[in-house]
Each structure stands twice: as C-alpha cells, then as structure tokens.
Short mmCIF file of C-alpha atoms in Angstrom, two decimals:
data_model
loop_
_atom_site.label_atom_id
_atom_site.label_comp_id
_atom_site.label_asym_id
_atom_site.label_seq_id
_atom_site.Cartn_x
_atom_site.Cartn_y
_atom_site.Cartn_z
CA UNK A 19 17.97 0.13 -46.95
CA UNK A 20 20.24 2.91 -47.01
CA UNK A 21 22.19 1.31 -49.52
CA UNK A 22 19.34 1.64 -52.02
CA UNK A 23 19.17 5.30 -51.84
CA UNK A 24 20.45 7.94 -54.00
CA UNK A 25 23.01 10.31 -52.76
CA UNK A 26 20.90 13.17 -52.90
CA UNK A 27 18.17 11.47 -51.06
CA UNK A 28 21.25 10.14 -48.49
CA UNK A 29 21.56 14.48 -48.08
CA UNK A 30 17.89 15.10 -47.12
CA UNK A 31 17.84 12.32 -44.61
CA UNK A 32 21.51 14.10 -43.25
CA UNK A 33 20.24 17.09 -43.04
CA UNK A 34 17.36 15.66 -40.87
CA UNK A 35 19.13 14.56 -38.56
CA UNK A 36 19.75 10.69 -39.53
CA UNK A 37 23.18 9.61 -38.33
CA UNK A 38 23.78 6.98 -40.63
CA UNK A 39 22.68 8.61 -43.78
CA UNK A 40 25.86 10.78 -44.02
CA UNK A 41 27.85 7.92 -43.30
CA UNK A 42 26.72 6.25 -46.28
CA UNK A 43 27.48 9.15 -48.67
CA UNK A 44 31.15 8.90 -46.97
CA UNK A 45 31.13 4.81 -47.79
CA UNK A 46 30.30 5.40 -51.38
CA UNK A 47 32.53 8.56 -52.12
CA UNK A 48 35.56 8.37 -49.55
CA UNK A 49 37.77 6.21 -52.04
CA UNK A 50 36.94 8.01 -55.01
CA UNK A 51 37.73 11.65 -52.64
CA UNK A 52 41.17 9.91 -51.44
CA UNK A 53 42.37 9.28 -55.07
CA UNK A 54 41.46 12.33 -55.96
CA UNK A 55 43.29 14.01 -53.34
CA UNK A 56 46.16 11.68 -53.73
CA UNK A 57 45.93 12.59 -57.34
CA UNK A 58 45.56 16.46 -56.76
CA UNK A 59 48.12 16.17 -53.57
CA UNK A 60 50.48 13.70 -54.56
CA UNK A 61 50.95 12.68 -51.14
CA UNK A 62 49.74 10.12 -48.96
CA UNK A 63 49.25 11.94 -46.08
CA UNK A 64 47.95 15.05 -47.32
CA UNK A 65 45.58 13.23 -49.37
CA UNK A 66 44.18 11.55 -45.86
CA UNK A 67 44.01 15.19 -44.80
CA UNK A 68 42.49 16.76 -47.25
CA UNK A 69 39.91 13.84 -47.93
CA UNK A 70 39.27 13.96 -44.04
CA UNK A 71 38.48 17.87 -43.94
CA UNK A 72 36.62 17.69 -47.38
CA UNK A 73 33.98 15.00 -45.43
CA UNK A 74 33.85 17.68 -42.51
CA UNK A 75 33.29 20.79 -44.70
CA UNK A 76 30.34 18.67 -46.60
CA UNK A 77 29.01 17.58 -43.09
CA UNK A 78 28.91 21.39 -41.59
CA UNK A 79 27.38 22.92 -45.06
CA UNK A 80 24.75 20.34 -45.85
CA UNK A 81 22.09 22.11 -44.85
CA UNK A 82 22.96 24.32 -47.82
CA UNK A 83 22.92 21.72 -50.31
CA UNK A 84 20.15 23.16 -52.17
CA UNK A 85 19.81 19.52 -54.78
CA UNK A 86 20.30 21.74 -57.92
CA UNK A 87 23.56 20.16 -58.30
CA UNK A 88 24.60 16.51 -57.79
CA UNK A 89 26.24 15.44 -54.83
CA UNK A 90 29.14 13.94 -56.61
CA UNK A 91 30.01 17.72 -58.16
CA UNK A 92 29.32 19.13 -55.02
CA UNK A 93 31.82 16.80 -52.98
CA UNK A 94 34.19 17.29 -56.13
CA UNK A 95 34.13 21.37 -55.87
CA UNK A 96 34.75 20.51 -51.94
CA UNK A 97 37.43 18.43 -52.63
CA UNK A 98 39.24 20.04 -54.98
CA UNK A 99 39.26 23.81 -52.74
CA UNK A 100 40.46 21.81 -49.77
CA UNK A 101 43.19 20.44 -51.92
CA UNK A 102 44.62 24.35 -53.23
CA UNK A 103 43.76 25.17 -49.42
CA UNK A 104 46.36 22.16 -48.62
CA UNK A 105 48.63 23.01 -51.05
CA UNK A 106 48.43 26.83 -50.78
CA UNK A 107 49.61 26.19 -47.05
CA UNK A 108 52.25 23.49 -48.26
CA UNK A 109 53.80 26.72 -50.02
CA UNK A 110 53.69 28.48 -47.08
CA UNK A 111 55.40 26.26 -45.01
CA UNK A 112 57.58 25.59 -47.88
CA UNK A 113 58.51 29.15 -48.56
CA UNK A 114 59.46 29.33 -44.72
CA UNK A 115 61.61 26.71 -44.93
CA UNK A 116 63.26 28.35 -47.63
CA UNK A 117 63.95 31.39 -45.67
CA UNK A 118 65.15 29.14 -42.67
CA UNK A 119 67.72 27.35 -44.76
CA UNK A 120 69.25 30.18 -46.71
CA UNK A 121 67.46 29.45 -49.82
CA UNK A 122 68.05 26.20 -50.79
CA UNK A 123 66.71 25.21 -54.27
CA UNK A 124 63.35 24.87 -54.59
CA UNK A 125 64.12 21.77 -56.55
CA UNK A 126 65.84 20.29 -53.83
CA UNK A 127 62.48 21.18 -51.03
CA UNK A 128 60.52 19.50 -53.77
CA UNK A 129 61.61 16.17 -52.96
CA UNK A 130 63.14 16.39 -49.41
CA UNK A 131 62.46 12.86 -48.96
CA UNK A 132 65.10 12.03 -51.97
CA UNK A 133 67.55 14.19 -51.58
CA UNK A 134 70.30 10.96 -52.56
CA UNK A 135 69.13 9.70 -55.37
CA UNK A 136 71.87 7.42 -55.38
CA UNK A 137 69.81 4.95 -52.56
CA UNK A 138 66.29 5.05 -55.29
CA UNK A 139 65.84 3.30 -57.83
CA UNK A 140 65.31 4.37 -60.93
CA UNK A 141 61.41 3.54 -60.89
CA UNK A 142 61.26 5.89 -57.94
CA UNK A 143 62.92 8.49 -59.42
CA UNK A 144 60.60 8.36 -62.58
CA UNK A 145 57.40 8.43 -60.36
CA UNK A 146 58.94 11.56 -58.14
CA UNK A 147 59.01 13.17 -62.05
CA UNK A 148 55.47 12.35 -62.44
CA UNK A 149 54.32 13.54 -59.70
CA UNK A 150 55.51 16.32 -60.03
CA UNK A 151 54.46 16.99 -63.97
CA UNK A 152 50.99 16.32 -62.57
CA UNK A 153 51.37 18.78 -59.93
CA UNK A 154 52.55 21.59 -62.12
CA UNK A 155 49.25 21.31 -64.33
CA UNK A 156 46.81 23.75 -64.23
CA UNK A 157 43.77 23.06 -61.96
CA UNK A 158 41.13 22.52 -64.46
CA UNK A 159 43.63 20.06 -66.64
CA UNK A 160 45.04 18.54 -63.31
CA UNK A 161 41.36 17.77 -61.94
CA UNK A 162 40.39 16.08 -65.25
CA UNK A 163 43.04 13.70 -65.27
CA UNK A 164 43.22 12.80 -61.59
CA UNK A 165 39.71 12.20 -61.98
CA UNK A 166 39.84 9.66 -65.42
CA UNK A 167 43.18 8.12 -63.75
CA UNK A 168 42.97 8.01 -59.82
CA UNK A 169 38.79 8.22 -59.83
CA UNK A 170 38.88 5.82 -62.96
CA UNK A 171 35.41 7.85 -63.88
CA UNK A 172 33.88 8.21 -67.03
CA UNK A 173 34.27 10.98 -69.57
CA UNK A 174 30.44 11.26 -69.26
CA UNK A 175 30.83 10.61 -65.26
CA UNK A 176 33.03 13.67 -65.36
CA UNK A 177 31.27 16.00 -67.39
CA UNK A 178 28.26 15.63 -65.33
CA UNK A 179 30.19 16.52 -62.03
CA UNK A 180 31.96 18.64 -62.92
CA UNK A 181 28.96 20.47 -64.64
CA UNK A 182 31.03 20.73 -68.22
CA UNK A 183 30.26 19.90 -71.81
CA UNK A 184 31.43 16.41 -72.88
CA UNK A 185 33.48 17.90 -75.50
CA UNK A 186 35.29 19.91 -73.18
CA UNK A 187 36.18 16.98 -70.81
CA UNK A 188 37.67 15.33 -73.45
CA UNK A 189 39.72 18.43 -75.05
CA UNK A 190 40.95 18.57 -71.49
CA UNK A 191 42.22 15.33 -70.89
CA UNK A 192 43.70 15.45 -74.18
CA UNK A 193 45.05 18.46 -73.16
CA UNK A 194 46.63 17.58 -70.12
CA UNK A 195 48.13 14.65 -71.38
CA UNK A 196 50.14 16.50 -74.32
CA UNK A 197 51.43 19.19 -71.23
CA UNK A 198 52.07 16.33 -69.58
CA UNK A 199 54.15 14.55 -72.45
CA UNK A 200 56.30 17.71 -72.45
CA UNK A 201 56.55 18.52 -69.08
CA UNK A 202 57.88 14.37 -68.63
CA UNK A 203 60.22 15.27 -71.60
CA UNK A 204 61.96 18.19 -69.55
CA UNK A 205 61.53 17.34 -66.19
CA UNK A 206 64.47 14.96 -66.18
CA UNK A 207 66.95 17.33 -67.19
CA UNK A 208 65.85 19.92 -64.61
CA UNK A 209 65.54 17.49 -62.05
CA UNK A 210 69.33 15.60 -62.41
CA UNK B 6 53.76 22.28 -86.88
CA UNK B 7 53.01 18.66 -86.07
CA UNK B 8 50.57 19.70 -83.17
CA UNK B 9 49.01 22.60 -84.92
CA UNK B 10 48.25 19.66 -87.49
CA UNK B 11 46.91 16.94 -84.53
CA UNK B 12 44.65 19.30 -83.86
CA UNK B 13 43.08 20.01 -87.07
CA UNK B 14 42.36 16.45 -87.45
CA UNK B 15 38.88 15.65 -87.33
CA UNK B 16 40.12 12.41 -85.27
CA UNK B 17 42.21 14.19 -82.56
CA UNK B 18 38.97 14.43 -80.35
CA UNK B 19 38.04 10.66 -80.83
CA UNK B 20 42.16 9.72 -79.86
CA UNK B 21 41.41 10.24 -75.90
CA UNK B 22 37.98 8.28 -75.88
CA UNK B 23 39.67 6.09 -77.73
CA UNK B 24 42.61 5.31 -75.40
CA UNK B 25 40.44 5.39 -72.28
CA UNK B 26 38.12 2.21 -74.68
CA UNK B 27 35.10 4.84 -74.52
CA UNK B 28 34.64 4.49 -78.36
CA UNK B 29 32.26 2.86 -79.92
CA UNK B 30 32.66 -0.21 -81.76
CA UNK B 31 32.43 1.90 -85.26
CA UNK B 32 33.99 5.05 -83.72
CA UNK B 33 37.04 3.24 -82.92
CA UNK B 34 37.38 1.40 -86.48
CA UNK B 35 37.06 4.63 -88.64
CA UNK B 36 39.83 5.64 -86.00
CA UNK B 37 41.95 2.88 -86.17
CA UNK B 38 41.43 3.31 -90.46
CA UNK B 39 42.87 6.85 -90.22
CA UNK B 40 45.64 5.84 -87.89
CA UNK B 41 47.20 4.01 -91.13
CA UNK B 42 47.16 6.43 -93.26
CA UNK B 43 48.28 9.17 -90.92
CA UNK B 44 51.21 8.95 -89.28
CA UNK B 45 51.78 12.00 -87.83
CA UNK B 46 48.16 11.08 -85.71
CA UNK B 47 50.20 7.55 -84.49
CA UNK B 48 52.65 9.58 -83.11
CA UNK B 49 50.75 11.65 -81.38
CA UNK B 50 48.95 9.10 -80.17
CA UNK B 51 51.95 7.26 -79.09
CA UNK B 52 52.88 10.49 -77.28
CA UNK B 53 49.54 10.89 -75.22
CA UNK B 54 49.28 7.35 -74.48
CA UNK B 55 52.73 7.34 -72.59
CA UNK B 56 51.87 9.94 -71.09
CA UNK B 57 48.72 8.28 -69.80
CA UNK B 58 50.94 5.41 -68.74
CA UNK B 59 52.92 7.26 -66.11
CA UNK B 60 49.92 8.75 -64.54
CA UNK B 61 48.77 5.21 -64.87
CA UNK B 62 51.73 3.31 -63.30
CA UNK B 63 51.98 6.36 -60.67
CA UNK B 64 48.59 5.60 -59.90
CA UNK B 65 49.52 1.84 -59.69
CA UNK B 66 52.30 1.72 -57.74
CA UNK B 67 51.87 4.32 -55.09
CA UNK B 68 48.02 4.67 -54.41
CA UNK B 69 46.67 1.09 -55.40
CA UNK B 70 47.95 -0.68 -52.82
CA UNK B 71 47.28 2.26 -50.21
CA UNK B 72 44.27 1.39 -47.92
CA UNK B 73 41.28 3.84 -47.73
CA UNK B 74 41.97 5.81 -44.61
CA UNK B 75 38.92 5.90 -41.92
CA UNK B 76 37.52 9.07 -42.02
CA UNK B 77 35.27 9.85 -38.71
CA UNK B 78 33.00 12.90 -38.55
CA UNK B 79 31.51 12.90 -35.45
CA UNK B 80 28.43 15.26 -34.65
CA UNK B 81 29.77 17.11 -32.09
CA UNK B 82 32.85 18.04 -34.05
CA UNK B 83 30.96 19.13 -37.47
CA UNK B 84 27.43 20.00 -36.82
CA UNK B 85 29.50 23.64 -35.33
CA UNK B 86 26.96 26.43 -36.84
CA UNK B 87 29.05 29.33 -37.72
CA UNK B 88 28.31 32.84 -37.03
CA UNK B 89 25.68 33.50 -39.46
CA UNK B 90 23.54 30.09 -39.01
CA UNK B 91 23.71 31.39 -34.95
CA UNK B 92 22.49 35.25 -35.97
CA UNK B 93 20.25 33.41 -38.38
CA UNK B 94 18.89 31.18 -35.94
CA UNK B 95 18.11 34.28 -33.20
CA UNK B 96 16.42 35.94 -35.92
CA UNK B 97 14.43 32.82 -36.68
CA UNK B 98 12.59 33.85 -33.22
CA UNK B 99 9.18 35.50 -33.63
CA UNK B 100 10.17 38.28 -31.17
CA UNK B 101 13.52 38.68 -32.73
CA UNK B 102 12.18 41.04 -34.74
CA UNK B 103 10.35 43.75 -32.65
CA UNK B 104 12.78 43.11 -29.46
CA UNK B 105 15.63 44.32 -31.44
CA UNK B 106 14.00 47.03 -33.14
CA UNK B 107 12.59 48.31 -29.55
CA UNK B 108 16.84 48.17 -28.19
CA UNK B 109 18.30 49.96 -31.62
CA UNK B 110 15.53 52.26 -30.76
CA UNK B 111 16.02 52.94 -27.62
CA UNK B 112 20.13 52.59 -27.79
CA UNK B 113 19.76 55.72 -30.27
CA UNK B 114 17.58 57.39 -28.45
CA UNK B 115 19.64 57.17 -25.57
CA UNK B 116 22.67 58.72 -27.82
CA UNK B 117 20.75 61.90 -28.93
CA UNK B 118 19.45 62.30 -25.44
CA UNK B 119 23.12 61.82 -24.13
CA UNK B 120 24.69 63.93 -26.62
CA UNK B 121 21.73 66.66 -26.03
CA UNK B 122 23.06 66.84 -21.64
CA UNK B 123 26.81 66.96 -22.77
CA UNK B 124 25.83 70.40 -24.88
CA UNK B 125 23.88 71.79 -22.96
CA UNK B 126 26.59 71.40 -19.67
CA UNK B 127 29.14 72.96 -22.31
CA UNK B 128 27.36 75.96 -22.20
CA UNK B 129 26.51 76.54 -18.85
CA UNK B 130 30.25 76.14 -17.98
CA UNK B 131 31.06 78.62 -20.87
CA UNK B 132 28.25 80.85 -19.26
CA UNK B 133 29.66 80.33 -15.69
CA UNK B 134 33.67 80.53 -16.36
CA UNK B 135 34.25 82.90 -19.47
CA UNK B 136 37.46 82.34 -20.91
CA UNK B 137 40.66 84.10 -19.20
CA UNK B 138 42.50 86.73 -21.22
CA UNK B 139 46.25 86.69 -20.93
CA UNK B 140 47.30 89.93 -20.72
CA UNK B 141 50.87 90.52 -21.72
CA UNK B 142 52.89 92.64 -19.24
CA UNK B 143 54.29 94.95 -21.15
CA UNK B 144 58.03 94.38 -21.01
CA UNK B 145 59.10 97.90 -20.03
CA UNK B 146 56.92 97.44 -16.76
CA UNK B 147 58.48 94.92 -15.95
CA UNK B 148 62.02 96.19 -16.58
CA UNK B 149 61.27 99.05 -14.60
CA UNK B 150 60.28 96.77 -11.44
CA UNK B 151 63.11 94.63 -11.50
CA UNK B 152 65.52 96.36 -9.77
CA UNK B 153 63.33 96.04 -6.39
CA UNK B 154 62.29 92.30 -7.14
CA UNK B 155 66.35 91.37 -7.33
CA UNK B 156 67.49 89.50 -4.84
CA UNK B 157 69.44 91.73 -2.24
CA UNK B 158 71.29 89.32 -0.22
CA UNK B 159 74.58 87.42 -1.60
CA UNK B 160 77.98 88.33 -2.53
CA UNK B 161 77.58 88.98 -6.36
CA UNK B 162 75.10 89.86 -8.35
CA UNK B 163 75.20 87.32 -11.55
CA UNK B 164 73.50 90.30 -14.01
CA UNK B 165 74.96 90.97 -17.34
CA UNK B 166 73.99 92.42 -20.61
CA UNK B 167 73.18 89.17 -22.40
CA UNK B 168 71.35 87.27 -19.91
CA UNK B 169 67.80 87.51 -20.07
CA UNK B 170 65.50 87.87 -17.30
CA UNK B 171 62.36 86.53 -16.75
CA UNK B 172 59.44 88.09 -15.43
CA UNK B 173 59.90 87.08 -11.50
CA UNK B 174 56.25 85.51 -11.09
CA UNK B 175 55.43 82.21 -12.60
CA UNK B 176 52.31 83.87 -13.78
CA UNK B 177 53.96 86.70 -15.77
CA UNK B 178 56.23 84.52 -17.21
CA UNK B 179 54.21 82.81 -18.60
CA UNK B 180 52.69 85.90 -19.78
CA UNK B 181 55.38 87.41 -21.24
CA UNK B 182 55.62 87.56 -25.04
CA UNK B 183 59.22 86.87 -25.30
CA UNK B 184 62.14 87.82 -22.47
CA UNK B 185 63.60 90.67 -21.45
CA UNK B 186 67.16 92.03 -21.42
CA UNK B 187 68.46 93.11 -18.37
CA UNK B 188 69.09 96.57 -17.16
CA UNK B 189 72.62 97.74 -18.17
CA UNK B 190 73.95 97.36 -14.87
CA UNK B 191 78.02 96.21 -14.76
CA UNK B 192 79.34 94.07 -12.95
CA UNK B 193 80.75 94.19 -9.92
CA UNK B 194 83.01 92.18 -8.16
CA UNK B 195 82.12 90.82 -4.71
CA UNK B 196 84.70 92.48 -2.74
CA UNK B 197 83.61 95.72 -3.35
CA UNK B 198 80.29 95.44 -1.57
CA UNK B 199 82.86 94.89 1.61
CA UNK B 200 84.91 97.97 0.61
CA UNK B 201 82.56 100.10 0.94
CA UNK B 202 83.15 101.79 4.13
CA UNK B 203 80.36 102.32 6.69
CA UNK B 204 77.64 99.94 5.56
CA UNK B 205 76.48 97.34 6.17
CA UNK B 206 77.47 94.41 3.38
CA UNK B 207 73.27 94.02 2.77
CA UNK B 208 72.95 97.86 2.55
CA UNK B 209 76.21 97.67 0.41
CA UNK B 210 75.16 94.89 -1.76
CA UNK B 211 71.78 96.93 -2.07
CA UNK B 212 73.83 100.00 -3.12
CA UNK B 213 75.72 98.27 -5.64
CA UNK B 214 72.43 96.98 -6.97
CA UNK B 215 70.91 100.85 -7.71
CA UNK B 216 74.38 102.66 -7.93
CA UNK B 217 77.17 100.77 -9.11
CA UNK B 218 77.86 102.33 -12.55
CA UNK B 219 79.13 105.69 -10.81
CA UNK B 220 81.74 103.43 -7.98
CA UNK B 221 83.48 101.98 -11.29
CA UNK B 222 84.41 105.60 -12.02
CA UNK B 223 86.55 106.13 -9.07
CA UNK B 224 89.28 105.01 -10.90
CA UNK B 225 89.47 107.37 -13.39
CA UNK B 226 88.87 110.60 -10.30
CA UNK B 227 92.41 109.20 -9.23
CA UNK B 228 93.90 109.26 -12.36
CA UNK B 229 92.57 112.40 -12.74
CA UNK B 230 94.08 113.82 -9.43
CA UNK B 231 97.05 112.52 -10.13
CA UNK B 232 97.19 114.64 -12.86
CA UNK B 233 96.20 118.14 -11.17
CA UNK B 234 98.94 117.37 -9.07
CA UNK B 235 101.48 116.82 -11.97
CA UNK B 236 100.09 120.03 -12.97
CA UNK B 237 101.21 121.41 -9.45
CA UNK B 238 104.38 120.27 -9.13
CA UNK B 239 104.66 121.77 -12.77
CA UNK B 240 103.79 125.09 -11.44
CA UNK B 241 105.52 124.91 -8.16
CA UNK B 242 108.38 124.00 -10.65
CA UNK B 243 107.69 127.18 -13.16
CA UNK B 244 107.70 129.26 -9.85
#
C-alpha cells in the first residue's frame, strides 16, 4: 500500500507518526543518496556516512517539510550539505595531519592509500585521477554530474530537484565535463 | 579560440542531451548533420564525451558493484527535538503565556525593589559613619617629637643624615605625606656612651641621644690646650 504512495504523501504519514512510512521514502531514495554521496565523496565509507546522517537529518526536520518543494530536492539539498559538512571536516583532519607530519605534500595525503604506485595498476591510478578531477569541481558543476552519472537521473529529473531551469542543467553538465576534460589533461602530470 | 567558437554554436547546447540519448529523434539528426560539416564541434564533442567516460567507468568500477549500505534510523535516536521545538512546545501550553509573563513580572519587580533596599542602606551607613579625614601630621611636629619617641636603650644609635624616619605610629605613617629626614644628630660610636664617667650607660646612651654634637668637640678643647701651653712654655722661654 505504501508502495503506491507518493513521497510527499510518504512525509505526511511520517510526520504522523507512521513508522513505516519513512522507511519507505529511505527504500526508494537510499541508493540514489549513496551514489550521490559516493559521487560527491568519492569514498566508500564516507559516502555510507554521509548517506546515513543525511536519512537522520531528514527524519529529525520532517516536521518542517512544508510540501512546497519536492521531497527528492529536499533530500538532495540534505545530501549535498552533509557531504561539504563531511568533507569540510575531512580538511580538518587532513590539515592536522599535515601539521603532525611536518608538512608532507598535500598531493601525497590525497591518496594515502597509494602512496606506491608501483603495486596499482594503471586502471587504478587513472580512477584515483578521476576522482579527484571530480572532487576539485565546483559544487553546483560537481552536483550536476554526480547526479546524471552516479544518480543516472534525467536532465528534466534534475532540473526539477534541484529547482533550476532545464537550460541551466544542461549548460552545467556541459560545463563540468569541459573542466573536467582539462582538469584529466593536467592531473597526470601533477600527480606523477 | 576553439571553445569561444563551441560555444557560439547554436548546437553546443543540444551536444550534452545528445550524449546522455535525451534528444529527440529529429533533434539528434539536425545534430548529427552539423557534426559533418563542423569539425571543430566533433572535437569537442569527442572531448566531453571522454570526459563523460571516466566519470562513467569510475562510476562502473568502484560504486556498481558496491552494495547499498543499511541505513537504520531508529525513533529514539532521531525524533531528538532540539532546543527550539522544546521552548516551542512549552509555549504551545495555554498557560505558557500568562505564567511567564506573571514570573518576568515579578522577577523585575523583585530587581527594582532589591536595588531600591541596597540604596537606601548606602545612605544610612553614609549618614551613620561619615567619611574619615586623614589629616597629615605636619612633618615638623613630628621631627620635633622624635627625639623622645627614639629608642633609649642599646649600644648605638643607627641615626644618620640620609636615613629617613618614619612617623613612629602605624597610624601617622600612614598619614604622612612623604618621610622625614632625621635630625642632624652625628654619630657616635658605642664606646663612648661607656666613657662617659658617672652615668649610668642608659642615662649615657640618653645623653648622647640629646647632647652628642658638643662631646665630639672635646677633641679640638685638647688641641686647643695644648696650644696655650706651647704658648707657655714660649713665654716661660722669652722670660
């Protein structure tokens, strides 16, 4: 029965109390909210994280879902804060670590988890670059594109949660894919 | 120059719908017409379509075969109301309103009346205790005493020029503007308050307090007589 509802609907029953009805809007969105969090994150872990405290945020506030927007924006705008909140702490710790270890490059913190490349493979090594590219994106271009790639959503799925002209989702993506193209072209060098 | 000419092109929009198969059937033939004729368009869209591909083959090989995670949010843990949902909630009550305006009535209230007590207990205490006057003892007075507050008992008397005294009385010490210099009185070696024949060494050491100046001159008396009698043998001599 559940099922059949719409995710705004799924909120009003929530916020009444019904156990299950929140569980639903987590069945429908929580692989959608990982990818994009893996997408945002690049990390497995954080992504878990981030997707995990995104669900708990939308459970504690959702008696202040007013229904002007959708629920897919608002778990989007959710998502995506927890994600800077992630990463904004990832810099912190990152930054400390720094100071701990006599300022070692930041290109070498970056990718502690590769620090011989001589044991990857190349493939590996390529993906650690795109990663990264993606992560140096601007928000706004790096939320488009997790959300066409990762989300697999719709240029018209996207425009409507994220509340944006269709026009503008597209110049985005289009955007972010031509930083991206650079950033792939330099990236290499920096990184070997 | 190539991109500021991609994205003149009327087509440059049309390339990312395109790629992602979001065309329709006649959008995406006038596109694939133009991409022909213009090359400069086929590279670029060679360029944003690789791109695509890493985020694509990221995508593929690191998250697709990662299992969704099971997120739990229990009601205990999330349904916490914060701060302003619990003020919210008390002032949700219909005798929130007038209870709380009765205490911040009465809490101010209390204040004035408080505040009211503590002034008017300022001024009886002012009225009861006026405030003390320090009166500066005039340092001559005090100069003038001093010989009689000295101590009269010990075997030297530690005064010299330099040293300052201070009023003897914690009180006019305090008092004082600034300190005083002693009395010119020399000083005089221990042993003479035992020379002195006759007295006591108290009533000596009092002496020497009062009259030493004039003992220090007995040298020179001798010298002196020493002389007259140079003078007499002189005149014996001349006799």
């Amino acid at each position: 029965m559940l099922k059949e509802l719409t995710d705004e609907k799924l909120v009003e029953l929530a916020v009444s109390k019904d156990p299950d009805a929140f569980g639903e809007i987590m069945k429908r969105w929580e692989r959608k909210i990982f990818a994009l969090c893996f997408g945002m994150l690049g990390r497995e872990d954080d992504a878990r994280d981030a997707a995990q405290e995104t669900f708990i945020a939308a459970f504690r506030n959702i008696s202040n879902f007013r229904g002007e927007a959708k629920v897919s924006s608002w778990l989007h705008r959710i998502a995506v804060n927890q994600c800077l909140t992630t990463k904004r702490r990832a810099k912190t710790r990152s930054e400390e670590f720094l100071d701990d270890d006599g300022g070692e490059s930041e290109r070498v913190f970056v990718t502690p988890a590769h620090r011989s490349p001589a044991n990857t493979t190349e493939a590996t090594e390529r993906l650690i670059i795109v990663r990264q590219a993606v992560s140096s994106l601007p928000v706004d271009l790096r939320q488009v594109i997790v959300m066409k790639e990762f989300e697999e959503m719709t240029f018209q799925e996207i425009s409507e949660t994220l509340e944006l002209p269709l026009s503008t989702v597209k110049s985005r993506v289009y955007t972010a894919l031509r930083q991206l193209r650079m950033k792939l072209e330099r990236l290499p060098m920096e990184i070997g | 120059m190539k991109n500021a000419n991609i994205s003149e092109c009327k087509f440059s929009a049309d390339m990312v719908s395109y790629m992602y198969g979001e065309l329709s059937e006649s959008e995406g033939s006038a596109l694939e017409l133009h991409l022909v004729d213009c090359a400069e368009c086929v590279d670029e869209f060679a360029a944003v379509s690789s791109a695509r591909y890493e985020v694509y083959d990221w995508k593929h090989i690191e998250f697709d075969p990662l299992e969704t995670p099971r997120f739990e949010v229990s009601y205990d843990d999330a349904v916490v109301p914060s701060w302003s949902d619990k003020l919210r909630a008390v002032f949700a009550q219909s005798w929130a309103v007038p209870a709380f305006s009765f205490a911040a009535l009465a809490i101010v209230s209390v204040l004035v009346i408080g505040l009211a007590w503590m002034r008017s207990g300022d001024e009886e205490i002012i009225a009861e205790n006026p405030p003390s006057q320090t009166v500066a003892v005039p340092a001559k007075d005090v100069v003038k005493d001093e010989p009689e507050s000295l101590p009269t008992v010990g075997p030297r008397i530690e005064v010299t020029d330099q040293k300052p005294i201070v009023a003897t009385a914690a009180k006019t010490k305090a008092s004082l503007p600034k300190p005083h210099v002693a009395p010119k009185i020399r000083e005089v070696p221990a042993t003479t308050a035992v020379s002195v024949k006759g007295l006591d060494p108290k009533q000596a050491t009092a002496k020497n307090e009062v009259k030493a100046a004039p003992t220090l001159n007995a040298f020179d008396d001798e010298e002196d007589t020493s002389l007259r009698l140079a003078e007499l043998f002189e005149d014996l001599g001349t006799r």
